[in-house]
Coordinates of N, CA and C in Angstrom, one line a residue:
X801 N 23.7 13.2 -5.8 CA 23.1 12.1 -5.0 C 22.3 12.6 -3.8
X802 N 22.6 13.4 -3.5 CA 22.2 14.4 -1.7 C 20.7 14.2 -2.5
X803 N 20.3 15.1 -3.6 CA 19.4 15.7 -4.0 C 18.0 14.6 -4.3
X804 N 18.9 13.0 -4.6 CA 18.1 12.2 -4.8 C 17.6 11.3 -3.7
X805 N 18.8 11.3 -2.7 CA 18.3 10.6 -1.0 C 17.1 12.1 -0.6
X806 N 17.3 12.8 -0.9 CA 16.3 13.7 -0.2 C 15.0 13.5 -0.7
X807 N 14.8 13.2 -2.2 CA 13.5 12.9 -3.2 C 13.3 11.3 -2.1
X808 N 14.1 10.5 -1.9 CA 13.9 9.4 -1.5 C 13.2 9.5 -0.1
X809 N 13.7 10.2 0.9 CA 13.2 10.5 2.3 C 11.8 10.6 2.0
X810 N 11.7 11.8 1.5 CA 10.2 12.3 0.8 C 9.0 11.1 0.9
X811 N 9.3 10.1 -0.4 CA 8.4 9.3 -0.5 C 8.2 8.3 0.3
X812 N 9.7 7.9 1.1 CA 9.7 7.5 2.6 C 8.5 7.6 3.5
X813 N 8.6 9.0 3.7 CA 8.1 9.3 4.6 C 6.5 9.3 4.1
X814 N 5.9 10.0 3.0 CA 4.6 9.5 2.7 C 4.0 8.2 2.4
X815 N 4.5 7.3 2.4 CA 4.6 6.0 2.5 C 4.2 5.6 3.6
X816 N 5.1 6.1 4.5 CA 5.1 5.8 6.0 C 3.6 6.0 6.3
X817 N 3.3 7.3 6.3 CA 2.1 8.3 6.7 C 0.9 7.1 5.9
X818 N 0.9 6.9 4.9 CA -0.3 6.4 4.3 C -0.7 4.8 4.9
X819 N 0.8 4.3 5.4 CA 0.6 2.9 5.8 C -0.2 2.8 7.0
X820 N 0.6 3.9 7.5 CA -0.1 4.3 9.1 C -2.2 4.3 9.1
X821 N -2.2 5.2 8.1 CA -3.7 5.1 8.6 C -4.7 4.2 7.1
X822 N -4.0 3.4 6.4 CA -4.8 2.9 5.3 C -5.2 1.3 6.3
X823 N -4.5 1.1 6.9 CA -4.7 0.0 8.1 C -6.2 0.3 8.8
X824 N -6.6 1.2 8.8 CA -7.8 1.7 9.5 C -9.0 1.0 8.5
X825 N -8.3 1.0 7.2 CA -9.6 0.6 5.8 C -9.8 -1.1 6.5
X826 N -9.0 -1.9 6.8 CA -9.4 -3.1 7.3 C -10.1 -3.3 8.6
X827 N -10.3 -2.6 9.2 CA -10.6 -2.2 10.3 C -12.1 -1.9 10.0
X828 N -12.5 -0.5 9.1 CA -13.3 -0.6 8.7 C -14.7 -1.5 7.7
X829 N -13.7 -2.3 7.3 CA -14.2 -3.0 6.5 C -14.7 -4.4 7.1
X830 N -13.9 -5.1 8.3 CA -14.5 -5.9 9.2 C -15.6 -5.3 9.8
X831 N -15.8 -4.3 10.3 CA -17.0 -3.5 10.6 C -18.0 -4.1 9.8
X832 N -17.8 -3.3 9.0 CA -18.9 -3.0 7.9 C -19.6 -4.8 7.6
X833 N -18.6 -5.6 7.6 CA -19.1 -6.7 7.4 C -19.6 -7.4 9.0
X834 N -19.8 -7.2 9.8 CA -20.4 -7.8 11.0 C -21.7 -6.9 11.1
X835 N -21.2 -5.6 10.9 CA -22.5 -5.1 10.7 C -24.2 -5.5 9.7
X836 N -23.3 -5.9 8.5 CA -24.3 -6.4 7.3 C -24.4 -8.1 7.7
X837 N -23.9 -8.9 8.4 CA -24.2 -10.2 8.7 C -24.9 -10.0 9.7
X838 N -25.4 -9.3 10.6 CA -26.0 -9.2 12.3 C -27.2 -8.4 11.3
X839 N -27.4 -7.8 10.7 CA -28.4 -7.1 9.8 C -29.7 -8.1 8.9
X840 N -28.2 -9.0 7.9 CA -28.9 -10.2 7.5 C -29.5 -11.1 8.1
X841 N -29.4 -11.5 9.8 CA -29.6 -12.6 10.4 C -30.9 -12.0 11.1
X842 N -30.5 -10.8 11.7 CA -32.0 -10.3 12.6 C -33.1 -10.0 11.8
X843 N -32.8 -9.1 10.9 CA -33.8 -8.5 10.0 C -34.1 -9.1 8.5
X844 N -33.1 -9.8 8.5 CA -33.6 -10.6 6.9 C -33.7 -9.7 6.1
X845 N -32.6 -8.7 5.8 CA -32.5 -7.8 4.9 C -31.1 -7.8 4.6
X846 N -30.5 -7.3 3.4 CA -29.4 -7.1 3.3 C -29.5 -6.2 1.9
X847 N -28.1 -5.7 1.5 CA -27.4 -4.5 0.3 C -26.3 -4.9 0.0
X848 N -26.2 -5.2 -2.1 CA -25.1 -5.1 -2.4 C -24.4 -3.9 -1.9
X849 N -24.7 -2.9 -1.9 CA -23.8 -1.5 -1.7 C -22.6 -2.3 0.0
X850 N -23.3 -2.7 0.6 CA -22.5 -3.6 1.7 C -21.4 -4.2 1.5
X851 N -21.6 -5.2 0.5 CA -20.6 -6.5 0.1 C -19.8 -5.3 -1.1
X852 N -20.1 -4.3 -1.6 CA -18.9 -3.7 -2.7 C -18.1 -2.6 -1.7
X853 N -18.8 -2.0 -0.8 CA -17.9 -1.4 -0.3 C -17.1 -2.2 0.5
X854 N -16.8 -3.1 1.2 CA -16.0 -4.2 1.7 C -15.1 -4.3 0.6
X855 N -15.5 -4.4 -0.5 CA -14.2 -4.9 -1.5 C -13.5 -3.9 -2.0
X856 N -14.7 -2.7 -1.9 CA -13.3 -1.4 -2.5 C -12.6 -1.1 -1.3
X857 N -12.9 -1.3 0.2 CA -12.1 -0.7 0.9 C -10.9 -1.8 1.1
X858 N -10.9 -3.3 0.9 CA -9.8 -3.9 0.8 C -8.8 -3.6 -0.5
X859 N -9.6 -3.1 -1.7 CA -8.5 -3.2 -3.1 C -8.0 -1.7 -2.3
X860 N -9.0 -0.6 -1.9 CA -7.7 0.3 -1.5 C -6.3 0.1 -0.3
X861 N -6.7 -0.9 0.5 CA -6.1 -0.7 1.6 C -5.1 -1.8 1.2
X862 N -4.9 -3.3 0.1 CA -4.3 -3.6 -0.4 C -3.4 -2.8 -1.3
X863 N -4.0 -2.1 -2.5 CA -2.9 -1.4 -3.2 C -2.2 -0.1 -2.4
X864 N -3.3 0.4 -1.7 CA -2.7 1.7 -1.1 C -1.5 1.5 -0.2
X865 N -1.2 0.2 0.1 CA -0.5 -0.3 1.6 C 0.9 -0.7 0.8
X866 N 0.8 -1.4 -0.7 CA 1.6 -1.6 -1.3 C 3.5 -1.0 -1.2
X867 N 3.0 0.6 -1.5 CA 4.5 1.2 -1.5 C 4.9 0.5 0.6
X868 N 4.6 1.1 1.1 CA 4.5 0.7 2.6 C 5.6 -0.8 2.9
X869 N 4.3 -1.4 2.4 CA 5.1 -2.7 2.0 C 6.7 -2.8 1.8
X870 N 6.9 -2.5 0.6 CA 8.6 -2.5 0.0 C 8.8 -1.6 1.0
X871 N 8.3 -0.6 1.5 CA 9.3 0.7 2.1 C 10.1 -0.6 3.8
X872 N 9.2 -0.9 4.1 CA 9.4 -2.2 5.2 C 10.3 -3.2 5.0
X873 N 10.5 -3.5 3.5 CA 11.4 -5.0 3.2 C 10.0 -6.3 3.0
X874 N 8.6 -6.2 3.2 CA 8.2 -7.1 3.6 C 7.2 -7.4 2.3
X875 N 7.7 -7.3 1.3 CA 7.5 -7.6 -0.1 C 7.6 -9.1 -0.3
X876 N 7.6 -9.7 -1.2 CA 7.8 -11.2 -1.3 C 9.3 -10.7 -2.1
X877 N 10.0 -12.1 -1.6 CA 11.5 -12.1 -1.9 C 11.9 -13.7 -2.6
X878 N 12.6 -13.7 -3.1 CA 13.2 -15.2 -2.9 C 14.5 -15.5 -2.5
X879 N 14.5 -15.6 -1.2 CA 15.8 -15.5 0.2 C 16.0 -16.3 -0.5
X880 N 15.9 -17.9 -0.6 CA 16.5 -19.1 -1.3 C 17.8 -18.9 -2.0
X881 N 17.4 -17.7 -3.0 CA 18.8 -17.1 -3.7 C 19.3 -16.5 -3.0
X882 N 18.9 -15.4 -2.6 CA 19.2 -14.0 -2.4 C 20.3 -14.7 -0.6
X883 N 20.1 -15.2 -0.3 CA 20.3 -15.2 1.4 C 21.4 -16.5 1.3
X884 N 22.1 -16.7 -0.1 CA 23.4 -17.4 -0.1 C 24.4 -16.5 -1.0
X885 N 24.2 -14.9 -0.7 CA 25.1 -13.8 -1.5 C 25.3 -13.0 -0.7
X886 N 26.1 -12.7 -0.9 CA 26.9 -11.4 -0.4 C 26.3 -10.3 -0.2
X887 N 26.2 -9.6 0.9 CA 25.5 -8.3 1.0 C 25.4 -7.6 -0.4
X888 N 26.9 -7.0 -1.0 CA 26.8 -6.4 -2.1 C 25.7 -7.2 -3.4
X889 N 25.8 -8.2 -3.4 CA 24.8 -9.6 -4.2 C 23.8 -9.1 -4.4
X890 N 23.1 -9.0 -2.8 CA 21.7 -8.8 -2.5 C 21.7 -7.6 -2.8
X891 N 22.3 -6.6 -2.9 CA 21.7 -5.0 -3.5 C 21.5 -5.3 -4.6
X892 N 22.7 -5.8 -5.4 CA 22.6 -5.7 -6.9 C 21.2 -6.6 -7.5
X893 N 20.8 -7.5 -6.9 CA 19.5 -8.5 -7.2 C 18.7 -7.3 -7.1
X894 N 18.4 -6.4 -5.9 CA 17.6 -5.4 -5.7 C 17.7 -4.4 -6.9
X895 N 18.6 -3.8 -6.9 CA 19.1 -2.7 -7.9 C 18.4 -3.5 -9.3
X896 N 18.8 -4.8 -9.4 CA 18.1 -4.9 -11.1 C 16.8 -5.4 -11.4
X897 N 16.4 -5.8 -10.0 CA 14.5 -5.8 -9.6 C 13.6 -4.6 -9.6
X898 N 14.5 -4.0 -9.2 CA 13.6 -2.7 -8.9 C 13.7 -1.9 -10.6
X899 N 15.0 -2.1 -11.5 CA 14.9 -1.3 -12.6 C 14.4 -1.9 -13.5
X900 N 14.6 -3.2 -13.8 CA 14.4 -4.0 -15.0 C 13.0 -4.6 -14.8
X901 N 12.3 -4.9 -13.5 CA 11.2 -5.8 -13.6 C 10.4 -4.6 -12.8
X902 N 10.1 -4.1 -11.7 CA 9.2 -3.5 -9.9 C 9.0 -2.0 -11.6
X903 N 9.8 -1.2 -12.2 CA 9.5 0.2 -12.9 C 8.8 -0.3 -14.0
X904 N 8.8 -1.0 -14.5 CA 8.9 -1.2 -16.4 C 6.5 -2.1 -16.0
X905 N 6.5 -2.7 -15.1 CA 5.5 -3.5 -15.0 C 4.8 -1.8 -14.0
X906 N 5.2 -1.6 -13.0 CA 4.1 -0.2 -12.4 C 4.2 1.2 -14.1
X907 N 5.0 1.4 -14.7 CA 4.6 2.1 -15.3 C 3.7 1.7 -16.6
X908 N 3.8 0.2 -16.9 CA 2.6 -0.3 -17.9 C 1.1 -0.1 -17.4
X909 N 0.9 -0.3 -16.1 CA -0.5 -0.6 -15.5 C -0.6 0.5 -15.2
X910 N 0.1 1.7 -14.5 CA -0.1 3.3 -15.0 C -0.7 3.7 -16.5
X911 N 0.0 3.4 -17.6 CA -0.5 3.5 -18.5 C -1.5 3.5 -19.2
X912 N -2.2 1.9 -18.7 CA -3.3 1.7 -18.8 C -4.3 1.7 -17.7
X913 N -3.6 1.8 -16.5 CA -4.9 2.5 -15.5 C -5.3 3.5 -15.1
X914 N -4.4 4.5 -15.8 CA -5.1 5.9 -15.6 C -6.4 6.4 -16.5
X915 N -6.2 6.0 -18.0 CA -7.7 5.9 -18.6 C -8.5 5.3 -18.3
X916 N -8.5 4.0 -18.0 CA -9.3 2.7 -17.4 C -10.1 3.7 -16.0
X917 N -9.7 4.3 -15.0 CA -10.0 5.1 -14.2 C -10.9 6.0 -14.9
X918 N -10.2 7.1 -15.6 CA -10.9 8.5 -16.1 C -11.8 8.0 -16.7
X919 N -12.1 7.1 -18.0 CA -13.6 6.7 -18.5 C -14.5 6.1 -17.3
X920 N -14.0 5.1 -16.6 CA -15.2 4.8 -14.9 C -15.7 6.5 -14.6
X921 N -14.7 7.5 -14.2 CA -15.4 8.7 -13.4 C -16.1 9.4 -14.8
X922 N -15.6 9.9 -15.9 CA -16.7 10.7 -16.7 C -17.8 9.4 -17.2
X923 N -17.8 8.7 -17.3 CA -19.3 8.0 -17.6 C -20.4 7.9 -16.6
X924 N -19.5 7.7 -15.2 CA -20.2 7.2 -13.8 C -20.4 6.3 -13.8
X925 N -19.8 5.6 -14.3 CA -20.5 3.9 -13.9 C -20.4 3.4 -12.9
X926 N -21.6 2.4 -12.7 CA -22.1 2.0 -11.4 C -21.8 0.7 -11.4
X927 N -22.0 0.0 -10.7 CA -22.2 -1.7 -10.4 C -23.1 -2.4 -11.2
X928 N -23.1 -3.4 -11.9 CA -24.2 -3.8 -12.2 C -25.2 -4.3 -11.5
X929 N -24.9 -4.8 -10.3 CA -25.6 -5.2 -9.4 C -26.6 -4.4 -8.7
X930 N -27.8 -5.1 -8.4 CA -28.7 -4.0 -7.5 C -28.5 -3.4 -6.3
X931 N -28.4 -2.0 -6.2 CA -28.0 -1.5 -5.3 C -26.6 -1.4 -5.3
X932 N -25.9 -1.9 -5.9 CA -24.2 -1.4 -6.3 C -24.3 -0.3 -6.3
X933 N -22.6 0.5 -6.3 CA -22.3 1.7 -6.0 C -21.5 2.4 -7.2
X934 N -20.7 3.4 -6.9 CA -20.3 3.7 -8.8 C -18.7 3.2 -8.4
X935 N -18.4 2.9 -9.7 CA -16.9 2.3 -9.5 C -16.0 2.7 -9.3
X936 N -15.8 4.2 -10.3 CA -15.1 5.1 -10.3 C -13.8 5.4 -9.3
X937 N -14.4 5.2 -7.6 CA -13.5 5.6 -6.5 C -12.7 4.5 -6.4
X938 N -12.8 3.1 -7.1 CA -11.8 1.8 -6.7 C -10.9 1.6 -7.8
X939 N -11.4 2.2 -8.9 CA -11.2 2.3 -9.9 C -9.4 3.5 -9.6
X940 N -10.0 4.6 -9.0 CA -8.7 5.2 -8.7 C -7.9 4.4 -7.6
X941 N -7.8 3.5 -7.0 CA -7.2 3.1 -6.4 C -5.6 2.3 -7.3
X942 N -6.5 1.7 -8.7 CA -5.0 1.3 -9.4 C -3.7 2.5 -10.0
X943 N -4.2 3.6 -10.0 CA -3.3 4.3 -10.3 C -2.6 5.0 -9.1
X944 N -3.1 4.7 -8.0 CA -2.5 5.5 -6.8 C -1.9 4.6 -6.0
X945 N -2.5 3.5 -6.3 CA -1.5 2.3 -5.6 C -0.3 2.3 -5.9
X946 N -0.6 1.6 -8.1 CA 1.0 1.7 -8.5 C 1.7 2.3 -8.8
X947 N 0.9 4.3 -8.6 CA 2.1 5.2 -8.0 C 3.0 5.6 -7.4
X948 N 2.0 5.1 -6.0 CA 2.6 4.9 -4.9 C 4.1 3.9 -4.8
X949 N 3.8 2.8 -5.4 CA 4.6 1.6 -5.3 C 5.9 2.0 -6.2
X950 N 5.5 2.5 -7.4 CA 6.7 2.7 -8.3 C 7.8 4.1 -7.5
X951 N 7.0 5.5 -6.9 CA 7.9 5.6 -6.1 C 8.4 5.3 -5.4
X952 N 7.9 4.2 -4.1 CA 8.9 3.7 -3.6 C 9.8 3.2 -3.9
X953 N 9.5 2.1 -5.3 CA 10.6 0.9 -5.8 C 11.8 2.2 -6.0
X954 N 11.7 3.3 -6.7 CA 12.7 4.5 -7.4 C 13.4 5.0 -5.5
X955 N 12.6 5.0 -4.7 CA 13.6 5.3 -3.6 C 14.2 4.3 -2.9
X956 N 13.7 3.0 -2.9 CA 14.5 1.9 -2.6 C 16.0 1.3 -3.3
X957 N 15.5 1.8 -4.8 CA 16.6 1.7 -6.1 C 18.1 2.9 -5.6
X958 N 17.4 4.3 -4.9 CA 18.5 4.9 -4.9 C 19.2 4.9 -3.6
X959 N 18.4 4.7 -2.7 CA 19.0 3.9 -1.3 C 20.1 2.7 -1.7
X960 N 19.7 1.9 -2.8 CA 20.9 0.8 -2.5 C 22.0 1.2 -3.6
X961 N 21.4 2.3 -4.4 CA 22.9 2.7 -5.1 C 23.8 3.5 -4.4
X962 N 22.8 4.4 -3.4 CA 23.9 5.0 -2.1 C 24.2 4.5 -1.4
X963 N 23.8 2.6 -1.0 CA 24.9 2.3 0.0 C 26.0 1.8 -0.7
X964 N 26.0 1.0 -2.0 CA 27.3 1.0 -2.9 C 28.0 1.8 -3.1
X965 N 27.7 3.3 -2.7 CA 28.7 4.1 -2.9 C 29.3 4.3 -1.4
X966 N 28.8 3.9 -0.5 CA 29.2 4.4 0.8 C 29.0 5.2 1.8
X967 N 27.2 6.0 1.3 CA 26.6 7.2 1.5 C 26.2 7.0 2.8
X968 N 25.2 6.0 2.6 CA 24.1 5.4 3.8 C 24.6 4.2 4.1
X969 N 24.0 3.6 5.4 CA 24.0 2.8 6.4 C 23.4 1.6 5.3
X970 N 23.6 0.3 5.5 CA 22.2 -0.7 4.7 C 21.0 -0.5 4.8
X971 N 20.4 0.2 4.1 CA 18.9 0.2 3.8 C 18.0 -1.1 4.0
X972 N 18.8 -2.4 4.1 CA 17.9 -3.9 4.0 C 17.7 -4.1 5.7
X973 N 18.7 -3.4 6.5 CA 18.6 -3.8 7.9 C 17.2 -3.6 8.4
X974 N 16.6 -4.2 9.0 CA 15.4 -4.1 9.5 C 15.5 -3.2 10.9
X975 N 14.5 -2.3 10.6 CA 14.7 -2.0 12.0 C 13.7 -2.2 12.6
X976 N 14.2 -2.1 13.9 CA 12.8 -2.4 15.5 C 12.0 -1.5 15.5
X977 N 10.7 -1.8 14.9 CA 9.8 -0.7 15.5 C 8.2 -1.0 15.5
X978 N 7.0 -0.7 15.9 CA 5.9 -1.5 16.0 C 5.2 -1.8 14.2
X979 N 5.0 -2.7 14.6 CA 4.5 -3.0 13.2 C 2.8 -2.1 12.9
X980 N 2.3 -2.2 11.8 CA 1.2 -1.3 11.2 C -0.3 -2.1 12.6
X981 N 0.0 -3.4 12.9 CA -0.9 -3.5 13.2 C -1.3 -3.6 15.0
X982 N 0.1 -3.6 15.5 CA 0.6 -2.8 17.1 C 0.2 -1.7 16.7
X983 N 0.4 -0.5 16.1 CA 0.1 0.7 15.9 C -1.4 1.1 16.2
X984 N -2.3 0.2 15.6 CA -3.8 0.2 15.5 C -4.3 -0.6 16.5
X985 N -3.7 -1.3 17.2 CA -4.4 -2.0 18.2 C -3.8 -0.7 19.1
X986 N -2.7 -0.2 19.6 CA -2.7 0.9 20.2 C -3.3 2.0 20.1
X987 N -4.1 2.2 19.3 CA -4.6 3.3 18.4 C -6.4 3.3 19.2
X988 N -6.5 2.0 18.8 CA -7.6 1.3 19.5 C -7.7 1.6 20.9
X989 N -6.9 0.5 21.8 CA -6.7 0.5 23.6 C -6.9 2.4 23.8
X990 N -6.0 3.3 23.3 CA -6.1 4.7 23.5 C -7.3 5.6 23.1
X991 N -8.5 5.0 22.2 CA -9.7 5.5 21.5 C -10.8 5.2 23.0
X992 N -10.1 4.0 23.3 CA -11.3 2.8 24.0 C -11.0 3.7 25.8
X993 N -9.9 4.0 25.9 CA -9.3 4.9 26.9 C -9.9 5.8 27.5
X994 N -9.7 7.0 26.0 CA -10.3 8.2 26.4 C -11.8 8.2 26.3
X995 N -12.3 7.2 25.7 CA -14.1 7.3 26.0 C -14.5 6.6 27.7
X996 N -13.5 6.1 27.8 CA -14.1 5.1 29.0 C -13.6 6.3 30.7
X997 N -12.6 7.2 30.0 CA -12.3 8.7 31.1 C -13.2 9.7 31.3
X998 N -13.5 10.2 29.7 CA -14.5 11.0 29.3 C -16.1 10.6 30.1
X999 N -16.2 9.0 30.0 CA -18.0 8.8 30.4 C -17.9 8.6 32.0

């Protein structure tokens, strides 16, 4: 069990790391769209390549944020049930969400989205649209998403079989700490900081 909390830490912790800056992709992508509306209005010009990159950088920063998500607790739940059971209750609902339903649906869409991916990159396909971009790079997003997601579900799964054994502390406790998007707004105030020291 040591050997499997330690695989668990692991994806923990890259989870962590990727939530931290995939937050930036929204960020970006509100950009990119004020930028292409102040473009359309002054200059009466505009690019699909604009409006697709907006959407690939949301499907990445959606699926990529995914494991993140569960790593948090902030997954969709149905407390209704779950929040009239027993602590032990609620792992076990967890324990047979994560094996029977969260593994069996990420490894089907793996299945099928890693070819779905590889034919996009060896053909190159592009957008149909004019001025579209190639698909290829959003295209990897479904397999790294529900990579990402299926490990986490597999370290959430062994977190709650090690607090049934009496290893670890509850893994469901929430803890205090700044959420993804205090992080970026501080991230921000501190960018905005050192330019305004610097000039």
């Amino acid at each position: 069990m040591r050997a499997l909390l330690k695989f668990s830490n692991a994806v923990d912790w890259v989870n962590a790391q990727i939530g931290k800056y995939v937050i930036w992709l929204i960020l970006a992508s509100t950009v990119i769209s004020a930028v292409n509306a102040v473009i359309r209005k002054v200059f009466n010009m505009s690019s699909n390549a604009y409006l697709e990159v907006q959407w690939y950088l949301f499907a990445a920063a959606f699926l990529l944020a995914a494991g993140y998500t569960l790593l948090h607790g902030e997954h969709v739940k149905i407390d209704v049930v779950s929040s009239k059971l027993s602590k032990r209750g609620q792992i076990w609902i967890d324990i047979i969400g994560f094996s029977v339903f969260l593994t069996p649906v990420c490894l089907t869409i793996l299945y099928y989205g890693i070819p779905f991916f590889l034919q996009g990159y060896r053909s190159g396909e592009v957008s149909a649209n004019a001025g579209g971009l190639i698909r290829w790079p959003v295209y990897a997003m479904i397999p790294l998403g529900f990579g990402l997601l299926l490990l986490q579900g597999w370290s959430e799964l062994i977190k709650r079989i090690a607090f049934l054994k009496g290893l670890i502390d509850d893994p469901t406790a929430k803890k205090v700490e700044k959420t993804a998007e205090e992080e970026l707004a501080e991230a921000i105030r501190r960018l905005a900081e050192s330019k305004t020291s610097a000039g």
